[in-house]
XYZ file of C-alpha atoms in Angstrom:
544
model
C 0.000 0.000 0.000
C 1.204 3.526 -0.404
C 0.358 6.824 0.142
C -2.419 7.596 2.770
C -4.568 4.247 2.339
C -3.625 2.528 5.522
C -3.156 -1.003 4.896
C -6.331 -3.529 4.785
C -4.779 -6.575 6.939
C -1.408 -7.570 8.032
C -2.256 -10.845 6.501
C -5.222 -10.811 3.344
C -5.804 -13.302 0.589
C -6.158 -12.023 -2.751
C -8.931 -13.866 -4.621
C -7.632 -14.715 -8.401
C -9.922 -13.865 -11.147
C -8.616 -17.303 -12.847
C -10.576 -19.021 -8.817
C -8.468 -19.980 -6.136
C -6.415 -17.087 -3.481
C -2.667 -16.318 -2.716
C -1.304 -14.745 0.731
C -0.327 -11.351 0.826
C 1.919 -10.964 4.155
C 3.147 -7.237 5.314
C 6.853 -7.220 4.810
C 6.855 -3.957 7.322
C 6.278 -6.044 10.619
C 9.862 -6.993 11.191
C 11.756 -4.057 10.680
C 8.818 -2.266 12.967
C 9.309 -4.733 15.954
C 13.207 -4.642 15.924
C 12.533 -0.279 15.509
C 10.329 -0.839 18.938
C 13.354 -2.633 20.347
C 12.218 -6.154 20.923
C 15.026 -8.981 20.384
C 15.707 -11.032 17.275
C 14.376 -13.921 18.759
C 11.200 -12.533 20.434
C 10.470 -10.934 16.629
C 10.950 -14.809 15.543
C 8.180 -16.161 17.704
C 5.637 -12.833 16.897
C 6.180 -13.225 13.351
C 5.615 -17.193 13.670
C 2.606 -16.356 15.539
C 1.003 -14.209 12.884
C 1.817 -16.247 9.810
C 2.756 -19.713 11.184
C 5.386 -22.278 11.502
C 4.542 -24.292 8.557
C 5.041 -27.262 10.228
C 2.986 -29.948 12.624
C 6.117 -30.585 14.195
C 5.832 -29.616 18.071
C 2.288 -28.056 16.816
C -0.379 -28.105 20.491
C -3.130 -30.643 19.239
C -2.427 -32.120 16.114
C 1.341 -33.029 15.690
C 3.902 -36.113 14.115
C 3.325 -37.864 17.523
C -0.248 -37.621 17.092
C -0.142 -38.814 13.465
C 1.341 -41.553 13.943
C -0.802 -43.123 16.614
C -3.624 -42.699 14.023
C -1.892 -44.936 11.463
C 0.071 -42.186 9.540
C 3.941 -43.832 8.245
C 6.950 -41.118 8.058
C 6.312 -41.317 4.503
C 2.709 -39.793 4.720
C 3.841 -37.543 7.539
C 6.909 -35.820 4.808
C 3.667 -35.976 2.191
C 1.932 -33.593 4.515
C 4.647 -31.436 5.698
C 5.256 -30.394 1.952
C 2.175 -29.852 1.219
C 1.546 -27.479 4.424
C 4.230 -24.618 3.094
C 1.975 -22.855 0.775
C -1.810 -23.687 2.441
C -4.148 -21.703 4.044
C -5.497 -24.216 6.391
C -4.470 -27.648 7.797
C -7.732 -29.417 6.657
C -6.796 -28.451 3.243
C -3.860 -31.365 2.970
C -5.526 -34.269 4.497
C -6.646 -35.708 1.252
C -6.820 -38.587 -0.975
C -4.747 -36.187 -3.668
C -1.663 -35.616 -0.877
C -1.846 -39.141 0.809
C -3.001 -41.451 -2.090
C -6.063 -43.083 -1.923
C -4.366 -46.355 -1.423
C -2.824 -45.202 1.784
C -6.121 -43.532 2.814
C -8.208 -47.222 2.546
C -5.263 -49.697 3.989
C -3.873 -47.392 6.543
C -6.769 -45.309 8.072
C -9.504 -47.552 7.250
C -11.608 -44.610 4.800
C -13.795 -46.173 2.512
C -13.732 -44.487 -1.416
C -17.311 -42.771 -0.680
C -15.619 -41.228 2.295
C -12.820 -39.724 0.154
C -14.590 -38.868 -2.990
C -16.991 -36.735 -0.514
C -16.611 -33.395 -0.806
C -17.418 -32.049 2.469
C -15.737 -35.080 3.960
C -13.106 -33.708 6.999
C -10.516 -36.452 7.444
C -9.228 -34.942 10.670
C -12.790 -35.198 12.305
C -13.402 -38.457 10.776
C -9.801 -39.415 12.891
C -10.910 -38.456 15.840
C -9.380 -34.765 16.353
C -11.765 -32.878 17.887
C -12.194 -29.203 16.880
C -10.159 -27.274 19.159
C -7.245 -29.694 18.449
C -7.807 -28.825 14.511
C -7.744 -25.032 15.541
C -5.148 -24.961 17.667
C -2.578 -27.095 15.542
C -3.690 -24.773 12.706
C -3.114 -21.786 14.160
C 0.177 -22.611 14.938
C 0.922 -24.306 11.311
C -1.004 -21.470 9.231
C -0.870 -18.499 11.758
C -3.407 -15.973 13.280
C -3.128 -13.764 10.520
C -3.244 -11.164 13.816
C -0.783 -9.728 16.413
C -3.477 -9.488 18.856
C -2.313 -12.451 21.407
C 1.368 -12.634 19.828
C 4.170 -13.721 22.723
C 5.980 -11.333 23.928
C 4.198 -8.014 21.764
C 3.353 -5.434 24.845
C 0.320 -4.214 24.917
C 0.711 -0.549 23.852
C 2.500 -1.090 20.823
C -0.828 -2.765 19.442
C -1.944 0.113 18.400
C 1.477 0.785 15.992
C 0.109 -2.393 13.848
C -3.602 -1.296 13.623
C -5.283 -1.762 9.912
C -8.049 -1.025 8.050
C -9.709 -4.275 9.085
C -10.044 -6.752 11.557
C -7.138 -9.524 11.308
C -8.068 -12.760 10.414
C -10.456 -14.776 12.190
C -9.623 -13.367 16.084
C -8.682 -9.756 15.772
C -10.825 -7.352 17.079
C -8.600 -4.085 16.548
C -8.985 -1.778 12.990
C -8.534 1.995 12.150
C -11.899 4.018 12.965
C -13.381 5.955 10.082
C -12.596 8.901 12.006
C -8.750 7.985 12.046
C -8.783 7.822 8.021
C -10.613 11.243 7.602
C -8.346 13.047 9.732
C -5.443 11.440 8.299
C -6.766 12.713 4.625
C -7.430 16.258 6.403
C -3.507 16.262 7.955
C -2.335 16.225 3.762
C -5.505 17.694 2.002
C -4.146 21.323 2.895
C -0.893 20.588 0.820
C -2.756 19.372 -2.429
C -4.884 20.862 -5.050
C -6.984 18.174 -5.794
C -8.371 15.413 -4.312
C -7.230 12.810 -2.241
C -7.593 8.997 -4.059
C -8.064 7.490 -1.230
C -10.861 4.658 0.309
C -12.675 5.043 3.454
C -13.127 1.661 4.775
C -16.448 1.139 7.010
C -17.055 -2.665 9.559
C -19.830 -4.437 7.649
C -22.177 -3.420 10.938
C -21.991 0.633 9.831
C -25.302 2.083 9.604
C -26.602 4.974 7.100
C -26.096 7.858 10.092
C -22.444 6.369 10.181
C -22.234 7.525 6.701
C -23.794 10.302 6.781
C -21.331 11.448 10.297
C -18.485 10.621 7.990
C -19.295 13.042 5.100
C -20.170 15.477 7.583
C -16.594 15.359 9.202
C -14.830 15.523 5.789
C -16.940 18.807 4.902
C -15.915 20.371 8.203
C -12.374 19.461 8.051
C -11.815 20.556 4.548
C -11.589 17.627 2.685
C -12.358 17.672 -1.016
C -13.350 14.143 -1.710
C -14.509 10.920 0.351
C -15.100 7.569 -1.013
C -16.200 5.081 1.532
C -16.393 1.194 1.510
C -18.337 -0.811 3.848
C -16.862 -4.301 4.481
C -18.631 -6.886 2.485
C -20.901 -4.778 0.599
C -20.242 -6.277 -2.553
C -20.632 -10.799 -2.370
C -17.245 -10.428 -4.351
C -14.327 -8.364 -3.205
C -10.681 -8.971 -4.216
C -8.918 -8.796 -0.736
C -10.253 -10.446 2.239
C -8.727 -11.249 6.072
C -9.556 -14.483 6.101
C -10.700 -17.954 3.930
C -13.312 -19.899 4.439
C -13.121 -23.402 2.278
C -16.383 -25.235 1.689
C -15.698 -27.936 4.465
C -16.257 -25.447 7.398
C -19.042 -26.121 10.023
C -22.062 -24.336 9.844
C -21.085 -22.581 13.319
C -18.122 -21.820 11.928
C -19.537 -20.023 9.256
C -21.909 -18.085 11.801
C -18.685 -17.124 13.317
C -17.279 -15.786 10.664
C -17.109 -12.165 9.923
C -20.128 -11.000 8.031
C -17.954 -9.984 4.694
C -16.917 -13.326 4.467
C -20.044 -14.906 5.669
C -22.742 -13.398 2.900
C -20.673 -14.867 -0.080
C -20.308 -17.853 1.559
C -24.073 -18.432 1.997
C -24.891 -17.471 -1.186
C -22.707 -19.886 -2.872
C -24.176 -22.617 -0.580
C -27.531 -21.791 -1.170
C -26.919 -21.714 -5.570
C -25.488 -25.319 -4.588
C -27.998 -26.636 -2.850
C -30.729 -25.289 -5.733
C -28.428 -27.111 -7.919
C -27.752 -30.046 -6.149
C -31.520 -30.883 -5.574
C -32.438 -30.330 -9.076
C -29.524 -32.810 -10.036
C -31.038 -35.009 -7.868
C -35.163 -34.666 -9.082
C -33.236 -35.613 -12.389
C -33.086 -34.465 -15.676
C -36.064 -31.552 -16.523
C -37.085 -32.644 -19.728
C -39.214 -30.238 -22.270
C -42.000 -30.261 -23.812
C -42.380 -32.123 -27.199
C -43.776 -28.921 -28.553
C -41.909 -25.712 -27.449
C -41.466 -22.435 -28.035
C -37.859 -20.964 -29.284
C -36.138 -18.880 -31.990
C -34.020 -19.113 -35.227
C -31.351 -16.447 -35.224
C -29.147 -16.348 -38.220
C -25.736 -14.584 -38.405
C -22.415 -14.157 -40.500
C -19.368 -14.313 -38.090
C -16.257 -13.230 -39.316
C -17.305 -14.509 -42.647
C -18.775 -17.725 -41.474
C -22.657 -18.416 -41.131
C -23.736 -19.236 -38.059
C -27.687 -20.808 -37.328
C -28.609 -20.664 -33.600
C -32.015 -22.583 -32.443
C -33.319 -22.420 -29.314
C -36.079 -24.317 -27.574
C -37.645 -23.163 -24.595
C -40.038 -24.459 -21.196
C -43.455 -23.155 -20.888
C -42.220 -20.459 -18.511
C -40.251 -18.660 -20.881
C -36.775 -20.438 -19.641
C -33.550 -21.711 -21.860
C -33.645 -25.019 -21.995
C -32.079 -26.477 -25.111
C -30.074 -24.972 -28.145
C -28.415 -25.838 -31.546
C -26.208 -24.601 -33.028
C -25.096 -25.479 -37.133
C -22.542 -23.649 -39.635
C -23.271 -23.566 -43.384
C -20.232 -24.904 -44.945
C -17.728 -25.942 -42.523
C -15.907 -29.117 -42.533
C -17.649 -32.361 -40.905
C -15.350 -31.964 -37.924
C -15.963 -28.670 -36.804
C -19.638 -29.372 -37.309
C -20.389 -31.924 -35.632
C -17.822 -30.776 -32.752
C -20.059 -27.900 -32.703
C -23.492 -29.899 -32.888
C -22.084 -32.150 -29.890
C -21.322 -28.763 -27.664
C -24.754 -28.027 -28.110
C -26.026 -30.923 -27.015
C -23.673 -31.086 -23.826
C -24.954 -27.399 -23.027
C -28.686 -28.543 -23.453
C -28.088 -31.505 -21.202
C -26.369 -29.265 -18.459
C -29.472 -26.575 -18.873
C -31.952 -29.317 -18.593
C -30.128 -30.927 -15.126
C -30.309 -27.058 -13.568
C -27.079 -25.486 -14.192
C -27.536 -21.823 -14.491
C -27.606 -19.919 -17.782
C -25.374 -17.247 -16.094
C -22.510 -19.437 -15.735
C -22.054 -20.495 -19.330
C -22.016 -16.714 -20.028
C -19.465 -16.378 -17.533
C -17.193 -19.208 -18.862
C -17.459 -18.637 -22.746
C -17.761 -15.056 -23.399
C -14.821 -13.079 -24.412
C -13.372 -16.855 -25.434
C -11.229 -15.982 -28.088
C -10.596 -17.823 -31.265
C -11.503 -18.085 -35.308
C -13.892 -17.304 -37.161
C -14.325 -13.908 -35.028
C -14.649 -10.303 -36.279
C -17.658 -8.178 -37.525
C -21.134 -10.040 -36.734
C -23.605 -9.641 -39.602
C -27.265 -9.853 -39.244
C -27.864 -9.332 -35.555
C -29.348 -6.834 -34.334
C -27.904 -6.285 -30.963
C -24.400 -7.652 -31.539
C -21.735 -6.481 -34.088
C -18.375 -7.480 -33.241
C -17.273 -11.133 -31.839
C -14.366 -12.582 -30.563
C -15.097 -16.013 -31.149
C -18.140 -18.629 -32.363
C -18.510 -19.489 -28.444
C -18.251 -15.514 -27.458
C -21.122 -14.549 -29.967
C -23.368 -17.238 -29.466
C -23.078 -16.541 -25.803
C -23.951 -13.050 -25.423
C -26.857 -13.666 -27.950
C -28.219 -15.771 -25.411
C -27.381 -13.977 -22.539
C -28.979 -10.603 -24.074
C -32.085 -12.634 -25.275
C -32.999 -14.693 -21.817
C -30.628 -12.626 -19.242
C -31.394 -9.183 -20.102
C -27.624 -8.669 -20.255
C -27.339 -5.638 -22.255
C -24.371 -5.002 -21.337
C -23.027 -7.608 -23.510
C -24.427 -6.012 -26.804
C -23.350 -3.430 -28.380
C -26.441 -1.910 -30.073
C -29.010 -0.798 -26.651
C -32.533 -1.007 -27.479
C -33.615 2.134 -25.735
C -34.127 4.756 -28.433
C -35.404 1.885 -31.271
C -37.612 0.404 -28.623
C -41.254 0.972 -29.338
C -41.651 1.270 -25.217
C -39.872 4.463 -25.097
C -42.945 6.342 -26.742
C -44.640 5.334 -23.564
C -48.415 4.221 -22.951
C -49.333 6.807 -20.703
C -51.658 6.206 -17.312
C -52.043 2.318 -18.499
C -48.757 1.797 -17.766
C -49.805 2.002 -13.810
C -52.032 -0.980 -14.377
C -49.569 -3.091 -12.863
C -51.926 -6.422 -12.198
C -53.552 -6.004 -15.574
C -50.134 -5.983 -17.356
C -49.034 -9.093 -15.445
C -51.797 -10.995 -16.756
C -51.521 -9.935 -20.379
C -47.931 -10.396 -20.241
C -48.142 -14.290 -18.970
C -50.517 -14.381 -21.629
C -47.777 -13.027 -24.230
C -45.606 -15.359 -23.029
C -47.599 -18.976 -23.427
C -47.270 -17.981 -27.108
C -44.491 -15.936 -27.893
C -40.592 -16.892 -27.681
C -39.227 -15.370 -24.714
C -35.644 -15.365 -26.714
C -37.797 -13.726 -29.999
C -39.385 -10.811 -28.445
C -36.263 -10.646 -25.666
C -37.448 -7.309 -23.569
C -40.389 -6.545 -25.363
C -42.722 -8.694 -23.569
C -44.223 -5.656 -21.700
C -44.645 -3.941 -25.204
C -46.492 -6.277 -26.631
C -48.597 -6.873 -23.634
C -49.797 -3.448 -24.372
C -50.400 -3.933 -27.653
C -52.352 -6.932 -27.024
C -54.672 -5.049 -25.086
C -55.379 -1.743 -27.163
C -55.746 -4.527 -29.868
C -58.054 -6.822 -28.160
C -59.868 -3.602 -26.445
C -60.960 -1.996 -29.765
C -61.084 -4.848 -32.401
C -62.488 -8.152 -32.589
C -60.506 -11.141 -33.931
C -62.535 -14.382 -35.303
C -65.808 -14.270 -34.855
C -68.263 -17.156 -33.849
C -71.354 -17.852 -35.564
C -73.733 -17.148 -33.187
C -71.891 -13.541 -32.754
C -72.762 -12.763 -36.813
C -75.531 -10.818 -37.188
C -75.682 -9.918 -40.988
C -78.431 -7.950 -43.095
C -78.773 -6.308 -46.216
C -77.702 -2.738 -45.934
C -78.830 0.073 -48.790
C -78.998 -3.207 -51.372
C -75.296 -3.802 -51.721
C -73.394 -3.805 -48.579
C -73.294 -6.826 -45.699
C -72.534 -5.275 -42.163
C -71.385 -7.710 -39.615
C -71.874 -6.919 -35.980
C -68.791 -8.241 -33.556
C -69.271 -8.142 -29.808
C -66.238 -7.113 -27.948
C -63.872 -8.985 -26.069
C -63.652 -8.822 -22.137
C -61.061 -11.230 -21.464
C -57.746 -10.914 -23.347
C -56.662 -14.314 -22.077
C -59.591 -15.921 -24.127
C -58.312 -13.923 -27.863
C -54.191 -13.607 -26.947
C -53.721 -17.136 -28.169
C -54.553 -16.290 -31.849
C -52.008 -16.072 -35.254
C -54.106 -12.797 -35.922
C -53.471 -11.408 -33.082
C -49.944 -12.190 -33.317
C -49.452 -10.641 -36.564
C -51.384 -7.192 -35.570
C -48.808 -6.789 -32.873
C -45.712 -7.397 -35.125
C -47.682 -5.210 -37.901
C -47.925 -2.145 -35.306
C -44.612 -2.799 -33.566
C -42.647 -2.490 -36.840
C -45.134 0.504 -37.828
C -43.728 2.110 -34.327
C -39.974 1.464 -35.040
C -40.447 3.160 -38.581
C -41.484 5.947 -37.036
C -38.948 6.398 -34.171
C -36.251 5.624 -36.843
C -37.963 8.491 -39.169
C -37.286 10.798 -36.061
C -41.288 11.328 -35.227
C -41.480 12.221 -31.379
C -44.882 10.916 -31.091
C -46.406 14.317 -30.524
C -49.038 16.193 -32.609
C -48.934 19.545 -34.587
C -50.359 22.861 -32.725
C -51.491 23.552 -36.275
C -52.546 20.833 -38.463
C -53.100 17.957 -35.809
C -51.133 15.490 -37.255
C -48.525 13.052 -35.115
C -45.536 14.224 -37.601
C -43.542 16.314 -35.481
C -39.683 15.429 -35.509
C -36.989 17.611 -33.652
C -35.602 20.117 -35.096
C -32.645 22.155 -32.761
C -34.348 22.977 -29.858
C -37.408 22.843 -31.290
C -40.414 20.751 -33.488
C -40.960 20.682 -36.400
C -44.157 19.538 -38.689
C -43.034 17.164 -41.994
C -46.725 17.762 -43.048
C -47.523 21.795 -42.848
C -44.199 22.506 -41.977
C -44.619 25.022 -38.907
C -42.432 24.761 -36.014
C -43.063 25.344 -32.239
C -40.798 28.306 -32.173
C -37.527 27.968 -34.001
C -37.124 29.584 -37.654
């Protein structure tokens, strides 16, 4: 850390965008302790303390001793001991993958559904209780704190206060008010702001906040950014790891930043799990989906998609006109293993996740998409069409819908017909492709109903009531529909809302602002500067 920013923990893990952490130690301790005066060797055991031995050798609880009497050989005991240098906790090396799963079954008597488990704790299942387990790894791993350290008086804590709590015991951190009147000590001597993070416990309320701001004002302080601890379920630095084999006390424990991803993660993998375990969700033999052709880089590209009766992804295939059988059918197969994933409950979000930005050929300019126009890959374009289609990830596309969008005219007071909309638009849905109409669903709810409101569809016979009319003429007589659930289902009615959709986009895309001449009436006003213009009289609200 430099500058101002105090730093966040003596000892933090730095989570990998690639998954898994590495441990960032302060290289500052040392040279602080022997500056306070304390003796090489007390420094030795403080430092030891804080980030561990590395070793089980002479560790309280858990040690070589104690191995062996559990069945371990000196073999399996070296095993471990290189495989404790560079972990985070203890429980982390007793595994099938360190010990060999030969070794596990003869020696300690595990059984293969034991190991292949992947909650299973093989120090528990030994017979180490818990407080063994955290006493050996606190001494192996460290406290990742100096509260408690041998031999560290208790003034000089307050010399190796940080921006957090340490690890899993520490208690101490910098206030809020410490940072802001560290920031108001240098502001004086700069002209512009300070880049510098605020960083707020996870238990700060909004008057803690708002006290903050208020103290930068009054000291003079041109800029404050705060942070409260854990408020996003995905920071990059944390104090502290907790692996999926934890106890669920532990986890309650645990600070709340590293608590809330934690749950959340359990609770997507227990969704997950149980729907692995109903089985496979199988579709319906008739479904709903969408054809979307495209050129990538050159190539053609057919995506199909098929679809549950809620509206969900559950199938898609993909085919390339003229590529070689190989890449075809390598293609086809991916398909099929993404369908079969889909259909057994893993999320649509974490296939976007894994393949977009994927880079490989064919990629370049996409043709004939509407939302997307440059790829880096096959996998990368098919992807975010998906994504933008059943995700609502616009953010993925490079074309928004909002000023195209027939919805940004507006349907004035209807639109606060919230229970009325939610019925037409599950009525939308049962017939239309969620993936087709992506976020127009709400559009053409509204168009279903100022259709079905004012027109009639197919009339019954008993609804016909024709006479002759001045010799020539036949007028037919059609009673109006009351319940758009009973009409929505219809091919007519699907093709009058496309018809007055695409009628709507014309006329955004012609620049009409949907409002009508002071002087003639009609709706053909388009902007013009500041002002409106008329395409049909041609007067203006104002501007020459």
């Amino acid at each position: 850390t430099t500058g101002i920013e105090p730093d966040f923990a003596l000892v933090k893990y730095k989570k990998l965008a690639g998954g898994g952490y590495f441990k960032i130690i302060n290289r500052t301790v040392p040279s602080a302790l022997h500056k306070l005066g304390y003796a090489e060797h007390e420094v030795e055991e403080i430092i030891r303390y804080a980030v561990g031995h590395g070793t089980l050798s002479g560790a309280p609880g858990i040690n070589h001793e104690a191995l062996k009497a559990k069945g371990f050989t000196t073999g399996a005991i070296q095993s471990v001991e290189n495989a404790l240098a560079t972990a985070f906790d203890i429980r982390f090396v007793f595994n099938k993958w360190t010990l060999g799963e030969e070794f596990c079954q003869a020696a300690l008597n595990l059984t293969a559904e034991q190991l292949n488990e992947p909650t299973f704790d093989m120090l528990a299942t030994l017979g180490f209780s818990k407080a063994d387990i955290e006493a050996a790894n606190t001494y192996c791993s460290g406290a990742m704190t100096l509260e408690g350290a041998p031999f560290l008086k208790d003034e000089h804590l307050s010399i190796f206060d940080c921006a957090n709590p340490c690890g899993r015991i520490g208690k101490r951190y910098l206030s809020v008010e410490s940072h802001i009147h560290m920031m108001a000590a240098a502001q004086s001597f700069i002209s512009g702001a300070i880049s510098k993070t605020i960083n707020m416990p996870n238990l700060s309320s909004v008057d803690s906040c708002k006290d903050a701001y208020m103290l930068s004002w009054r000291l003079g302080i041109k800029a404050n950014a705060l942070y409260r601890d854990g408020s996003k379920l995905s920071q990059p630095l944390a104090t502290s790891v907790l692996g999926d084999d934890d106890a669920v006390d532990e986890v309650i424990e645990a600070p709340a930043a590293a608590r809330a991803p934690i749950v959340a993660e359990r609770i997507v993998e227990r969704i997950i799990e149980r729907q692995v375990q109903q089985g496979r969700k199988r579709l319906p033999e008739r479904r709903k989906g969408y054809t979307q052709k495209a050129i990538v880089g050159g190539h053609k590209v057919y995506l199909r998609t098929g679809e549950y009766e809620d509206g969900a992804l559950g199938e898609g295939f993909i085919d390339m006109h003229k590529e070689g059988a190989a890449f075809r059918s390598l293609m086809n197969n991916f398909a099929i293993a993404i369908s079969i994933g889909l259909q057994y409950g893993v999320p649509l979000e974490e296939y976007v996740e894994a393949y977009t930005f994927t880079r490989f050929e064919p990629n370049g300019i996409v043709e004939g998409n509407d939302a997307i126009k440059m790829s880096t890959s096959i996998l990368d374009y098919l992807f975010r069409e998906l994504a933008i289609s059943y995700l609502g990830r616009n953010d993925l596309a490079h074309v928004k819908p909002d000023d195209l969008d027939p919805d940004a005219l507006g349907t004035g007071v209807t639109q606060a017909d919230l229970p009325a909309q939610e019925r037409e638009l599950a009525s939308v849905k049962r017939i239309a492709s969620t993936g087709y109409v992506r976020s127009n669903l709400v559009v053409l709810s509204n168009m279903a109903r100022h259709i079905v409101g004012n027109t009639a569809l197919a009339p019954s016979p008993h609804e016909v009531h024709s006479h002759a009319h001045e010799g020539a003429h036949m007028h037919v007589h059609l009673e109006r529909r009351e319940q758009v659930d009973a009409t929505i289902s219809t091919p007519v009615l699907a093709r009058e809302i496309e018809s007055r959709l695409e009628k709507i986009r014309e006329a955004k895309m012609k620049g009409y602002e949907g409002d009508s001449c002071g002087e003639c009436g009609n709706f053909t006003l388009v902007r013009n500067g500041t002002c409106m213009k008329c395409t049909t009289c041609g007067s203006t609200s104002g501007c020459s």
